mmCIF file of C-alpha atoms and ligand atoms in Angstrom:
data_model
loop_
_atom_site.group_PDB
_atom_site.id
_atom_site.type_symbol
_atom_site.label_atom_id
_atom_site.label_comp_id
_atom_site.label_asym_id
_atom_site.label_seq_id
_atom_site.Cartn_x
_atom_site.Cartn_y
_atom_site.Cartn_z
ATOM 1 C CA UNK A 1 -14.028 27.093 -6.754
ATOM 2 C CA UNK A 2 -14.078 29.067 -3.636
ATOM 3 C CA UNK A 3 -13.425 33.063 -4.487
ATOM 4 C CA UNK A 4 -9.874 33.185 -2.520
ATOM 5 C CA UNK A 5 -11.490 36.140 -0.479
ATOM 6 C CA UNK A 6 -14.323 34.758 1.199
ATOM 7 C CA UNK A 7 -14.452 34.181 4.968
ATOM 8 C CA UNK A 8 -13.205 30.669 5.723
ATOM 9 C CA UNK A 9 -14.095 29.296 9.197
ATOM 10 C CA UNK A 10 -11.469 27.123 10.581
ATOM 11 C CA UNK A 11 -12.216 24.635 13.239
ATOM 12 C CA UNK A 12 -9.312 22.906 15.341
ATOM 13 C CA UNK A 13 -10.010 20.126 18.094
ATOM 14 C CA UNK A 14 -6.374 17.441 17.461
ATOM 15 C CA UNK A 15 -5.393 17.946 20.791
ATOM 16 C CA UNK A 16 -6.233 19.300 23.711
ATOM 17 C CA UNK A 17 -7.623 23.322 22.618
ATOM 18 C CA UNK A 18 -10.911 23.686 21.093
ATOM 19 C CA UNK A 19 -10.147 26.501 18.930
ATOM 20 C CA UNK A 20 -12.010 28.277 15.862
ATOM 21 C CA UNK A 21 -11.192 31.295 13.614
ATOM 22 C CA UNK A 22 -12.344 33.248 10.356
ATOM 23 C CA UNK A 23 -9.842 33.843 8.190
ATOM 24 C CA UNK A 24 -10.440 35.731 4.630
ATOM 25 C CA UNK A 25 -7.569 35.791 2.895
ATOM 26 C CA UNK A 26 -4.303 36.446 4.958
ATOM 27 C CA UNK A 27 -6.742 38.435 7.035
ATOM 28 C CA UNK A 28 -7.190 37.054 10.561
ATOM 29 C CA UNK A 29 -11.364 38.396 11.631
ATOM 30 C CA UNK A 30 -11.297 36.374 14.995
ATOM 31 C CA UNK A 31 -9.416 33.861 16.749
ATOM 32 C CA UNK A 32 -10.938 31.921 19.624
ATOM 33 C CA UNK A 33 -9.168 29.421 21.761
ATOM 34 C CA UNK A 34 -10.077 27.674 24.226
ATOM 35 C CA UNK A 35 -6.972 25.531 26.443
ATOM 36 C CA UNK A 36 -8.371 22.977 28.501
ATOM 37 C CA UNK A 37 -7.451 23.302 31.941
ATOM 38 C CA UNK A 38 -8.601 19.259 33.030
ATOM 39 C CA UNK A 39 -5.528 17.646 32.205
ATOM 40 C CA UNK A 40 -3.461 19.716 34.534
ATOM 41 C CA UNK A 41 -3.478 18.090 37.556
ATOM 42 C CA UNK A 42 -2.155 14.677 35.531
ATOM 43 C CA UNK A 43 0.695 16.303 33.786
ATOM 44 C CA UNK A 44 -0.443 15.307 30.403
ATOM 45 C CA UNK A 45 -3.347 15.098 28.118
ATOM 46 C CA UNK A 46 -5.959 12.755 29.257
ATOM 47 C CA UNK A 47 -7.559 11.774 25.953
ATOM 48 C CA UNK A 48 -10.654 10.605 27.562
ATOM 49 C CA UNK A 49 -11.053 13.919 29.545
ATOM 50 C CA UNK A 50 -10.154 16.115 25.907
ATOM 51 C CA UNK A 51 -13.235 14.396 24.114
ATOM 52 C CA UNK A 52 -15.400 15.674 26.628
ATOM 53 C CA UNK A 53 -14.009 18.926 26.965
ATOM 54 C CA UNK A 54 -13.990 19.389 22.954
ATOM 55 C CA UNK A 55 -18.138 18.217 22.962
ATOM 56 C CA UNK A 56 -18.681 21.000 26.456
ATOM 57 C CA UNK A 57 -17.092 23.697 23.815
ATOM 58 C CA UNK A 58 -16.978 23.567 20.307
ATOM 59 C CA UNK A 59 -20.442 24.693 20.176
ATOM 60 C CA UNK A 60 -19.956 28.204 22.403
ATOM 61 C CA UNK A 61 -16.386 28.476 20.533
ATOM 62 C CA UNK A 62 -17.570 28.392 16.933
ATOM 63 C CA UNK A 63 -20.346 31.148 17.782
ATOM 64 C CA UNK A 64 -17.811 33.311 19.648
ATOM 65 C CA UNK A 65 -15.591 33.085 16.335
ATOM 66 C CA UNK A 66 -18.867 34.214 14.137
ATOM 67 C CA UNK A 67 -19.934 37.124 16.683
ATOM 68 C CA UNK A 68 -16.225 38.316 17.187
ATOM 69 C CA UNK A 69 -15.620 38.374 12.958
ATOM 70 C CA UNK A 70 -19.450 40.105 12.736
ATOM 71 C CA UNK A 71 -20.438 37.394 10.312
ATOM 72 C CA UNK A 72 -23.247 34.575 10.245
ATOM 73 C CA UNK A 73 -22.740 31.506 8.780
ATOM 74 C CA UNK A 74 -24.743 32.672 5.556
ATOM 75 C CA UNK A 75 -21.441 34.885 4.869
ATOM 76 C CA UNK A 76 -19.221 32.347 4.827
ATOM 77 C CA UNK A 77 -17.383 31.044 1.745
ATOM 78 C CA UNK A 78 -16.862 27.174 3.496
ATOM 79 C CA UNK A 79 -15.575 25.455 6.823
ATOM 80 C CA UNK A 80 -12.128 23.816 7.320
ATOM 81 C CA UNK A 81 -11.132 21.141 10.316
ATOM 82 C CA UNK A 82 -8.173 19.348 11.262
ATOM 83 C CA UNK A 83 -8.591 15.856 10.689
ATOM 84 C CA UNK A 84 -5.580 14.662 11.152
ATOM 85 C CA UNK A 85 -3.208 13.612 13.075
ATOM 86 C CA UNK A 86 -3.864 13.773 16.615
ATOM 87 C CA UNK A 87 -6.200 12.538 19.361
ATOM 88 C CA UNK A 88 -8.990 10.372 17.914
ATOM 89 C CA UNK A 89 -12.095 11.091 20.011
ATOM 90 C CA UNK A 90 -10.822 15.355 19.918
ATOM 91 C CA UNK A 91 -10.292 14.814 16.153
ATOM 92 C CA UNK A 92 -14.112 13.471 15.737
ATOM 93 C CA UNK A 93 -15.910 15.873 18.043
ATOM 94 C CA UNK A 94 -14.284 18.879 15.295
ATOM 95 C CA UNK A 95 -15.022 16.667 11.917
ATOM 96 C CA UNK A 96 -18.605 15.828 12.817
ATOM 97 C CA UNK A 97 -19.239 19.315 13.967
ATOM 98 C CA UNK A 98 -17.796 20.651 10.991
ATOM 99 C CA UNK A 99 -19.450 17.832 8.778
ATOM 100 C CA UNK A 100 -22.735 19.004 10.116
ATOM 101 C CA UNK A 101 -22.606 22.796 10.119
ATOM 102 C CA UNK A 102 -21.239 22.477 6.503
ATOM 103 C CA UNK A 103 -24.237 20.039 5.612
ATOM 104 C CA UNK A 104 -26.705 22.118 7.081
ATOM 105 C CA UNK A 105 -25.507 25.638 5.434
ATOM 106 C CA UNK A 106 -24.459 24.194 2.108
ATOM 107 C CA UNK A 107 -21.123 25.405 2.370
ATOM 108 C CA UNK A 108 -17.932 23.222 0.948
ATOM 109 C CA UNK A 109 -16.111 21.572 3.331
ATOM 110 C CA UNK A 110 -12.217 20.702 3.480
ATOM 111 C CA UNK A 111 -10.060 18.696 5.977
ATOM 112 C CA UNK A 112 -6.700 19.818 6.685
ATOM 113 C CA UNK A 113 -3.592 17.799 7.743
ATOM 114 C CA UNK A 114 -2.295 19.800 11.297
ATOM 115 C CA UNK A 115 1.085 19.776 10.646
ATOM 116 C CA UNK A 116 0.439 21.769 7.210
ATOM 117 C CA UNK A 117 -1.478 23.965 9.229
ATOM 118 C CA UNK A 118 0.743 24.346 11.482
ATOM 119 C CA UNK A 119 3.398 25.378 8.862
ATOM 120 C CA UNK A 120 1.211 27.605 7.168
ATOM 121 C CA UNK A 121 0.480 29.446 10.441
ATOM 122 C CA UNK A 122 4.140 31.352 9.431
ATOM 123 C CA UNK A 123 1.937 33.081 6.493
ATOM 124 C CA UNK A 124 -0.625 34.310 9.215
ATOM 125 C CA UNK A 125 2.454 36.928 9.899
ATOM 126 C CA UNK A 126 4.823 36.538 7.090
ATOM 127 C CA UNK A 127 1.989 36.522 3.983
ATOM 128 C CA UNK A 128 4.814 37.220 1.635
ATOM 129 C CA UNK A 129 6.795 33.731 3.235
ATOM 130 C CA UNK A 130 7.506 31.265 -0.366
ATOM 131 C CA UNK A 131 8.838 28.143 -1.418
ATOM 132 C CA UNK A 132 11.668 26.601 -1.554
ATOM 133 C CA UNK A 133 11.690 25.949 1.721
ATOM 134 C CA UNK A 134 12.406 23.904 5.225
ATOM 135 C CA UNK A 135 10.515 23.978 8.013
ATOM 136 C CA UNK A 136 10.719 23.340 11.949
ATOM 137 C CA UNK A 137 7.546 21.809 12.947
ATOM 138 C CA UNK A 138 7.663 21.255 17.090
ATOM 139 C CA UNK A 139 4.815 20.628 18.941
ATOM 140 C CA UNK A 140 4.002 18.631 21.822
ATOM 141 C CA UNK A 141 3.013 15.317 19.337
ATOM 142 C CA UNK A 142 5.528 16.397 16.582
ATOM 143 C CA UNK A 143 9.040 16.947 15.749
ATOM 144 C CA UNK A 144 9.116 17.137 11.660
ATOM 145 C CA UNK A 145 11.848 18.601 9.355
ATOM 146 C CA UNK A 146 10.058 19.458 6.069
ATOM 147 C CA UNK A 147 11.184 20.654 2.410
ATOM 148 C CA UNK A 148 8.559 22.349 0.268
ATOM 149 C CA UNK A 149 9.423 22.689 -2.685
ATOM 150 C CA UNK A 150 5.537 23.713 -3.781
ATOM 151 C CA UNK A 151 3.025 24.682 -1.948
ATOM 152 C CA UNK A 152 0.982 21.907 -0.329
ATOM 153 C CA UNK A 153 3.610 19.721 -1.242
ATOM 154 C CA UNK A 154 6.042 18.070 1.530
ATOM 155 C CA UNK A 155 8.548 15.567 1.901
ATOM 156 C CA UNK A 156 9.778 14.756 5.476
ATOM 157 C CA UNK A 157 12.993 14.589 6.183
ATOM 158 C CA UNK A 158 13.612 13.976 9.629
ATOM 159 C CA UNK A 159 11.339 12.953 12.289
ATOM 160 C CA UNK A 160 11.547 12.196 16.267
ATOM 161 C CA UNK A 161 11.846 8.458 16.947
ATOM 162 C CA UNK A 162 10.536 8.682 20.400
ATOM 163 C CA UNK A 163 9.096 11.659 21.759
ATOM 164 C CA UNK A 164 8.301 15.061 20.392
ATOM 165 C CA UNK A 165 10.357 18.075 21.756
ATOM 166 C CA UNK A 166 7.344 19.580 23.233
ATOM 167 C CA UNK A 167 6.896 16.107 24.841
ATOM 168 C CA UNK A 168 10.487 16.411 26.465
ATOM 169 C CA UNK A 169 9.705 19.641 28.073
ATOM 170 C CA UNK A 170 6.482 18.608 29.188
ATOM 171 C CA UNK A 171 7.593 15.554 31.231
ATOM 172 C CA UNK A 172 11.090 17.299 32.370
ATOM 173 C CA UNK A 173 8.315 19.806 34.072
ATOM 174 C CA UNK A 174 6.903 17.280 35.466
ATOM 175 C CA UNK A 175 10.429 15.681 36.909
ATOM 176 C CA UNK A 176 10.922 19.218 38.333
ATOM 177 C CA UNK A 177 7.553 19.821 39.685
ATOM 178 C CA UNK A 178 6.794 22.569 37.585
ATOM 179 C CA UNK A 179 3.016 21.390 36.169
ATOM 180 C CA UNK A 180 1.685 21.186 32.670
ATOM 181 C CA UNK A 181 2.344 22.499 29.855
ATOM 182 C CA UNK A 182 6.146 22.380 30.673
ATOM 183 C CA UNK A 183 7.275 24.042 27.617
ATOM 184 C CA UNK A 184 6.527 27.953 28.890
ATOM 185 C CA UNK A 185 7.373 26.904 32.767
ATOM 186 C CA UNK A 186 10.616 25.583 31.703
ATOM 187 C CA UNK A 187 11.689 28.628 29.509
ATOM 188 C CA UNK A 188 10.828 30.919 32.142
ATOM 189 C CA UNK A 189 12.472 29.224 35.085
ATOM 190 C CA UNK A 190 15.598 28.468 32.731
ATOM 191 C CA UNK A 191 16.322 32.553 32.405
ATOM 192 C CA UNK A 192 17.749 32.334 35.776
ATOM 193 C CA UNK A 193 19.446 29.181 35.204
ATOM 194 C CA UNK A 194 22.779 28.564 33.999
ATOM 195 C CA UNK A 195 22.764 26.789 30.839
ATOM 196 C CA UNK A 196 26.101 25.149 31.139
ATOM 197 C CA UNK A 197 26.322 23.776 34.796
ATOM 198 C CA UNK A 198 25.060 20.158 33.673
ATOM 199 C CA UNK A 199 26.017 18.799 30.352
ATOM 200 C CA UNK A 200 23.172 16.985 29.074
ATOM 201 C CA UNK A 201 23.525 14.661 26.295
ATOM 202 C CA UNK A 202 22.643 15.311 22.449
ATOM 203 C CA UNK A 203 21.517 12.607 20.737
ATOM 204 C CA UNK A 204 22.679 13.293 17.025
ATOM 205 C CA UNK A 205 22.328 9.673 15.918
ATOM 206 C CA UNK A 206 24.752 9.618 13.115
ATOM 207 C CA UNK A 207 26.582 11.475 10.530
ATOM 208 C CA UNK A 208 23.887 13.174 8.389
ATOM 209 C CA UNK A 209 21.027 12.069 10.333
ATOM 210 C CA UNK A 210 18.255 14.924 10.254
ATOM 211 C CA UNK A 211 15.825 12.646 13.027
ATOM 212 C CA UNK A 212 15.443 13.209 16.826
ATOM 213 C CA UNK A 213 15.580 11.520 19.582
ATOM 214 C CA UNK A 214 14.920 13.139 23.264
ATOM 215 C CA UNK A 215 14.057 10.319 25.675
ATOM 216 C CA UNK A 216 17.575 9.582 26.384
ATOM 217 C CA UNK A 217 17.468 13.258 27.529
ATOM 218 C CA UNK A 218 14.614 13.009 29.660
ATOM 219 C CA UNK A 219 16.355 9.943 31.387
ATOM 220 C CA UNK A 220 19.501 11.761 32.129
ATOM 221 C CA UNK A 221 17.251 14.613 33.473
ATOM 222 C CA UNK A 222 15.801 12.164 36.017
ATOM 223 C CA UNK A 223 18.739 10.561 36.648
ATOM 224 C CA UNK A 224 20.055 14.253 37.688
ATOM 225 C CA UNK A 225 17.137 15.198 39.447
ATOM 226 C CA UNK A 226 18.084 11.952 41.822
ATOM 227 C CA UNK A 227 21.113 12.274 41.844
ATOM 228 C CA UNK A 228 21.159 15.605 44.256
ATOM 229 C CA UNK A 229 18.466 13.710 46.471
ATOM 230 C CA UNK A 230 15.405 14.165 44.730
ATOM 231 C CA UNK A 231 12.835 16.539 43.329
ATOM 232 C CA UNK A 232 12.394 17.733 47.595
ATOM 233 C CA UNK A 233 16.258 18.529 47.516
ATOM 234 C CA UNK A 234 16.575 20.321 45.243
ATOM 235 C CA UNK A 235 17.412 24.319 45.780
ATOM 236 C CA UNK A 236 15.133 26.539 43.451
ATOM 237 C CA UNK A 237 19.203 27.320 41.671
ATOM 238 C CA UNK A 238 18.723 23.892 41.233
ATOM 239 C CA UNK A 239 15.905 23.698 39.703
ATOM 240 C CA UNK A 240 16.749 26.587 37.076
ATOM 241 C CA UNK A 241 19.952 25.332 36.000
ATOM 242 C CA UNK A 242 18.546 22.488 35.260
ATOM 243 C CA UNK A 243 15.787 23.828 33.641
ATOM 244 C CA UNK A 244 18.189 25.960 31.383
ATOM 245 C CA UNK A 245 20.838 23.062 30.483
ATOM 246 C CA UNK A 246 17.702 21.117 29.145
ATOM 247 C CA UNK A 247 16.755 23.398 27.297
ATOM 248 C CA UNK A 248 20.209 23.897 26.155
ATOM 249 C CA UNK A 249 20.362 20.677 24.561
ATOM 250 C CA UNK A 250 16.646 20.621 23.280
ATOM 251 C CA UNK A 251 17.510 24.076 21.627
ATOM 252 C CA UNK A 252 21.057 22.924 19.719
ATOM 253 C CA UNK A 253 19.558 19.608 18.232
ATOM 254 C CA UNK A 254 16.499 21.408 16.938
ATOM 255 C CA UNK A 255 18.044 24.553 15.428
ATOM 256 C CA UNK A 256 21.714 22.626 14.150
ATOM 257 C CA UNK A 257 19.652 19.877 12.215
ATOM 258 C CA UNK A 258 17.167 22.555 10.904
ATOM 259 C CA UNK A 259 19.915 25.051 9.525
ATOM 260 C CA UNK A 260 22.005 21.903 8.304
ATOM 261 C CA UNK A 261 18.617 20.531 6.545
ATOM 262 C CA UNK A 262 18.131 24.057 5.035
ATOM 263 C CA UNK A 263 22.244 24.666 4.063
ATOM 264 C CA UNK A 264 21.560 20.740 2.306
ATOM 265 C CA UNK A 265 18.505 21.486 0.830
ATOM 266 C CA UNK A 266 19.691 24.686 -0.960
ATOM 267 C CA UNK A 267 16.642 26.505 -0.165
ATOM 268 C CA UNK A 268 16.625 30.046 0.755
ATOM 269 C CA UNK A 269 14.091 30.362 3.677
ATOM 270 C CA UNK A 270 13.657 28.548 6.889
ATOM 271 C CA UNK A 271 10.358 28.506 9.350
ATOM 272 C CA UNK A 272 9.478 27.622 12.526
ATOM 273 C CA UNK A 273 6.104 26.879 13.623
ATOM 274 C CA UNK A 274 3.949 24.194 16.037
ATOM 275 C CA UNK A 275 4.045 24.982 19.872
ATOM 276 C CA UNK A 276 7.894 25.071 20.624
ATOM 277 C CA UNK A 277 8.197 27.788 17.938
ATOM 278 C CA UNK A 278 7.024 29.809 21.225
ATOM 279 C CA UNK A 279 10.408 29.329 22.444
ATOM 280 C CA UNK A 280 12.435 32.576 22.216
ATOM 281 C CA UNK A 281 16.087 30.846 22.965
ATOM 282 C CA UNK A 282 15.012 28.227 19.647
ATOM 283 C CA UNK A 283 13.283 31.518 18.058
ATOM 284 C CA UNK A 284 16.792 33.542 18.445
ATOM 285 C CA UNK A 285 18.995 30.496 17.660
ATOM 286 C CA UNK A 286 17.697 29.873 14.524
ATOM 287 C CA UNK A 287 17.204 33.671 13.554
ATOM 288 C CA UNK A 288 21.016 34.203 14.229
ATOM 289 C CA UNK A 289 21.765 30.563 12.574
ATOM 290 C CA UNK A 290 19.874 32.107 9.733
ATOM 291 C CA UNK A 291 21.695 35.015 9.212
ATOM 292 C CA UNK A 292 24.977 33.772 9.336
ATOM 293 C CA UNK A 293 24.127 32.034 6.483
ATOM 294 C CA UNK A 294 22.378 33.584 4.564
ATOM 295 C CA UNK A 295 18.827 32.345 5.003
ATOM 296 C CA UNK A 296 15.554 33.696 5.711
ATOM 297 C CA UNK A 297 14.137 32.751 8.701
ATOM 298 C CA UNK A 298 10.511 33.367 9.654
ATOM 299 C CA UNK A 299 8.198 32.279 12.413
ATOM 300 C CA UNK A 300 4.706 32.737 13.368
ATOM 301 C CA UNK A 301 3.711 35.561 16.745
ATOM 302 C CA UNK A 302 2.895 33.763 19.185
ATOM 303 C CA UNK A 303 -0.565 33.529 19.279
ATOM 304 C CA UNK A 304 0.237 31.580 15.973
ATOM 305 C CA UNK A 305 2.310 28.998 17.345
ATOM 306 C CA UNK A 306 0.272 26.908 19.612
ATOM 307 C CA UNK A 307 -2.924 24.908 18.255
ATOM 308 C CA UNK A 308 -5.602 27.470 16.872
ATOM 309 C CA UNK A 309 -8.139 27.936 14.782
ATOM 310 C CA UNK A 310 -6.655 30.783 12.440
ATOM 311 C CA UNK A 311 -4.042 28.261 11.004
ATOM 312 C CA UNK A 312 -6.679 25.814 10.148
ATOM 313 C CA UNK A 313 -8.751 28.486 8.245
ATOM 314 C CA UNK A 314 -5.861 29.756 6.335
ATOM 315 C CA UNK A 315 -5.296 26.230 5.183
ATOM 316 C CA UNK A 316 -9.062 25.619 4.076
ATOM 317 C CA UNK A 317 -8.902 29.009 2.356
ATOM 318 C CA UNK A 318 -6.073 28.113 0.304
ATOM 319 C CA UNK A 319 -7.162 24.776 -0.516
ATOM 320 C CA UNK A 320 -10.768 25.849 -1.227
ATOM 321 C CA UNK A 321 -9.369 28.183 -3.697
ATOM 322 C CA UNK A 322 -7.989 25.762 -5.588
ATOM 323 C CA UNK A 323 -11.147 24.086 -6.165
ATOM 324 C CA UNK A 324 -10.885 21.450 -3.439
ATOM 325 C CA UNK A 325 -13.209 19.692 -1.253
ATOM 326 C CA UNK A 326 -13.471 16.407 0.808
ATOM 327 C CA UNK A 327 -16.195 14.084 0.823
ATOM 328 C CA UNK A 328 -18.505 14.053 3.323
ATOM 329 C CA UNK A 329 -16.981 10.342 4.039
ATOM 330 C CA UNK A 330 -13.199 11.915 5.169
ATOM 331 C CA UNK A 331 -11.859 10.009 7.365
ATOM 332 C CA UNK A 332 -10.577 11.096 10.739
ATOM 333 C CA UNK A 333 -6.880 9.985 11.225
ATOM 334 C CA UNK A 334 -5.143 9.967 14.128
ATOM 335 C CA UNK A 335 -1.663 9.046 13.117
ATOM 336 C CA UNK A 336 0.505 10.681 10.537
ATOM 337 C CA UNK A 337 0.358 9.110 7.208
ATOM 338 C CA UNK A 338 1.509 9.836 3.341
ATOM 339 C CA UNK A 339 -1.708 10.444 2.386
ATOM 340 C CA UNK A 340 -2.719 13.161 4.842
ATOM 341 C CA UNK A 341 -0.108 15.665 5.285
ATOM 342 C CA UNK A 342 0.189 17.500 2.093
ATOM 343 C CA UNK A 343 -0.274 14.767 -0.349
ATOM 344 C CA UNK A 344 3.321 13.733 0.613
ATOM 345 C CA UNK A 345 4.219 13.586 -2.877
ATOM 346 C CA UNK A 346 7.906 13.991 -3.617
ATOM 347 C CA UNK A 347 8.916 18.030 -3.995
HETATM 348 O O1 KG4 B 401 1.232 22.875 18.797
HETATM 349 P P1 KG4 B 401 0.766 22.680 20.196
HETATM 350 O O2 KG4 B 401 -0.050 23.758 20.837
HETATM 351 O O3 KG4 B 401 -0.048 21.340 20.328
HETATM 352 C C1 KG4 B 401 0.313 20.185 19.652
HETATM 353 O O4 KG4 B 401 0.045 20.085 18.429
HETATM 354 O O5 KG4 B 401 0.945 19.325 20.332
HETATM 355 O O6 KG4 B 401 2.078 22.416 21.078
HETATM 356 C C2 KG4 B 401 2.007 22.269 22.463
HETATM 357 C C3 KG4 B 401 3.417 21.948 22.964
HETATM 358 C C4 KG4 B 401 3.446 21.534 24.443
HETATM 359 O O7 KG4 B 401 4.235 20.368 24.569
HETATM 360 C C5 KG4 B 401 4.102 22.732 25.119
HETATM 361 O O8 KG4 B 401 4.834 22.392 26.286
HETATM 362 C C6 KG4 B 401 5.008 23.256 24.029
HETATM 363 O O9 KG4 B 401 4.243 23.118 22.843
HETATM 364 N N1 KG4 B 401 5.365 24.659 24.249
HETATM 365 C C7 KG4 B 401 6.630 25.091 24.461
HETATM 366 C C8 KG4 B 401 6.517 26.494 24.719
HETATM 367 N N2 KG4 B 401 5.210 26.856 24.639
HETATM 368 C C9 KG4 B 401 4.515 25.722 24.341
HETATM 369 N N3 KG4 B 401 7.809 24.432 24.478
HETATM 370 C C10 KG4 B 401 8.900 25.158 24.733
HETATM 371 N N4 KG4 B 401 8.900 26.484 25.008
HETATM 372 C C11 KG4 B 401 7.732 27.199 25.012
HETATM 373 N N5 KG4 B 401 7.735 28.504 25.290
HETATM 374 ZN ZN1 ZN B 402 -0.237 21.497 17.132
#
């Protein structure tokens, strides 16, 4: 058993940010991220390119996480990782690296699912946050509704059937020439936008239904954007109402299936958390959905929201603490499964 207040470090390499952080207990010592810049001029993540960019830095970002917490690795109660889901070649440059620098130091080892990390990133800020609960988990792979019930235990119960919300706003930046990541290029440009002057479809798919769907979306998007003549027609107005009625729509599917998952569920807290929980119009509907009835709502800062480290340590440290460990055989897994996020058991 791992005392519950030694420094965990917390290693996170899914995607496309090599990231570590020391966490001991709640307590955030250092947070180091580093966003890869490569994949910009393609408008997506090139996995290929984020392997190599993960080997360049997870050495120089681990030791700025050490020097900026004032620890060595002898004061360190164990290492964490992300092992799953996401990119396979980012996933393995993090695992071996952690595999290794636990070997070496003697130090227990755990792998963490990302989208529990992810959710857990709400008790980086909220420490007091507790089950029963739903969450919002939105990221640019993911678009989960969860219940918890239990810590560290998770049923899914809705799930994008295309692609992930932070997807949508990525390649809707891209139809509107705004670059990568969309997500914080859209938001911006949509405050001068007016949110009603297209009406953009909602895909609800059924009575009930708590999944996602946001291609169709993208598609009418396109079909917009060429409809006035083109990306080269259009009149920066243009671009932001367009910008804004996307978001719109992305923004009342999100936040109306979340609250009705949370009214269903009976629970009395909802979070939001993964990168689109960086979104203040989704932040602010779901605060005021919240309210209105009765919830509590709580959500990361935003230096919590997007891939890091921290979330990843505060995972390990919690696990660790319960006596927990991985073999040194774990298994990196790049889609996600019942076995890695959370157990999956029934809450
Ligand atoms: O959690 P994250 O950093 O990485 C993944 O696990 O995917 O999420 C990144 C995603 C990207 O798609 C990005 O466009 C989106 O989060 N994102 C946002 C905002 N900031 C980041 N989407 C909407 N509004 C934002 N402000
Ligand atoms: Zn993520």
């Amino acid at each position: 058993m791992v005392n519950a207040d030694a420094p965990i470090l917390g290693i996170e390499t899914s995607c496309d940010d090599t990231a570590a952080a020391v966490v001991r207990g709640h307590r955030v010592l250092s947070n180091v991220v580093s966003s890869q810049m490569d994949h910009v001029p393609y408008g997506g993540v090139v996995p290929e390119l984020a392997s190599r960019a993960h080997l360049r830095m997870i050495g120089p970002v681990v030791r700025q996480a050490l020097a900026e917490a004032g620890l060595d690795w002898g004061n360190l109660g164990g290492i964490a990782v992300t092992h799953a889901p996401g990119l396979i070649g980012s996933l393995l440059v993090g695992v071996s690296f952690a595999k290794a620098a636990a070997a070496a130091r003697g130090l227990p080892f755990i792998g963490i699912n990302h989208l529990e990390a992810h959710l857990l990133s709400v008790r980086l800020s909220h420490p007091e946050v507790a089950p029963p609960l739903v969450a919002l988990l939105a990221s640019g792979g993911h678009t989960e509704i969860v219940a918890c019930r239990r810590w560290h235990r998770y049923r899914i119960l809705g799930t994008t059937r295309d692609d992930a919300a932070g997807e949508a706003f990525d390649k809707v930046a891209v139809l509107l020439g705004l670059g990568y990541p969309g997500g914080p290029r859209i938001e911006q440009l949509a405050e001068s936008g007016n949110p009603e002057a297209v009406a953009f479809p909602r895909a609800w798919l059924g009575r009930g239904s708590l999944d996602f769907s946001f291609s169709g979306l993208k598609t009418a998007v396109r079909n917009e954007v060429a409809r006035r003549g083109g990306l080269e027609a259009l009149g920066g107005n243009e671009k932001a109402d367009i910008a804004a009625a996307f978001q719109e729509a992305v923004v009342d599917v999100l936040a109306a299936k979340t609250l009705d998952a949370g009214t269903g569920e009976g629970v009395g807290t909802v979070l939001l958390a993964g990168g689109v929980a960086a979104n203040r119009p989704l932040r602010d509907r779901l605060e005021a959905g919240c309210l209105e009835r009765g919830l509590r709502f709580a959500v990361p800062a935003f230096r919590y929201c997007g891939d890091n480290g921290a979330m990843v340590a505060l995972a390990g440290a919690l696990r660790l603490a319960r006596g927990e460990r991985s073999p040194w055989e774990l298994a990196t897994i790049p889609t996600l499964t019942k076995t890695t996020f959370g157990s999956a058991a029934p809450s």
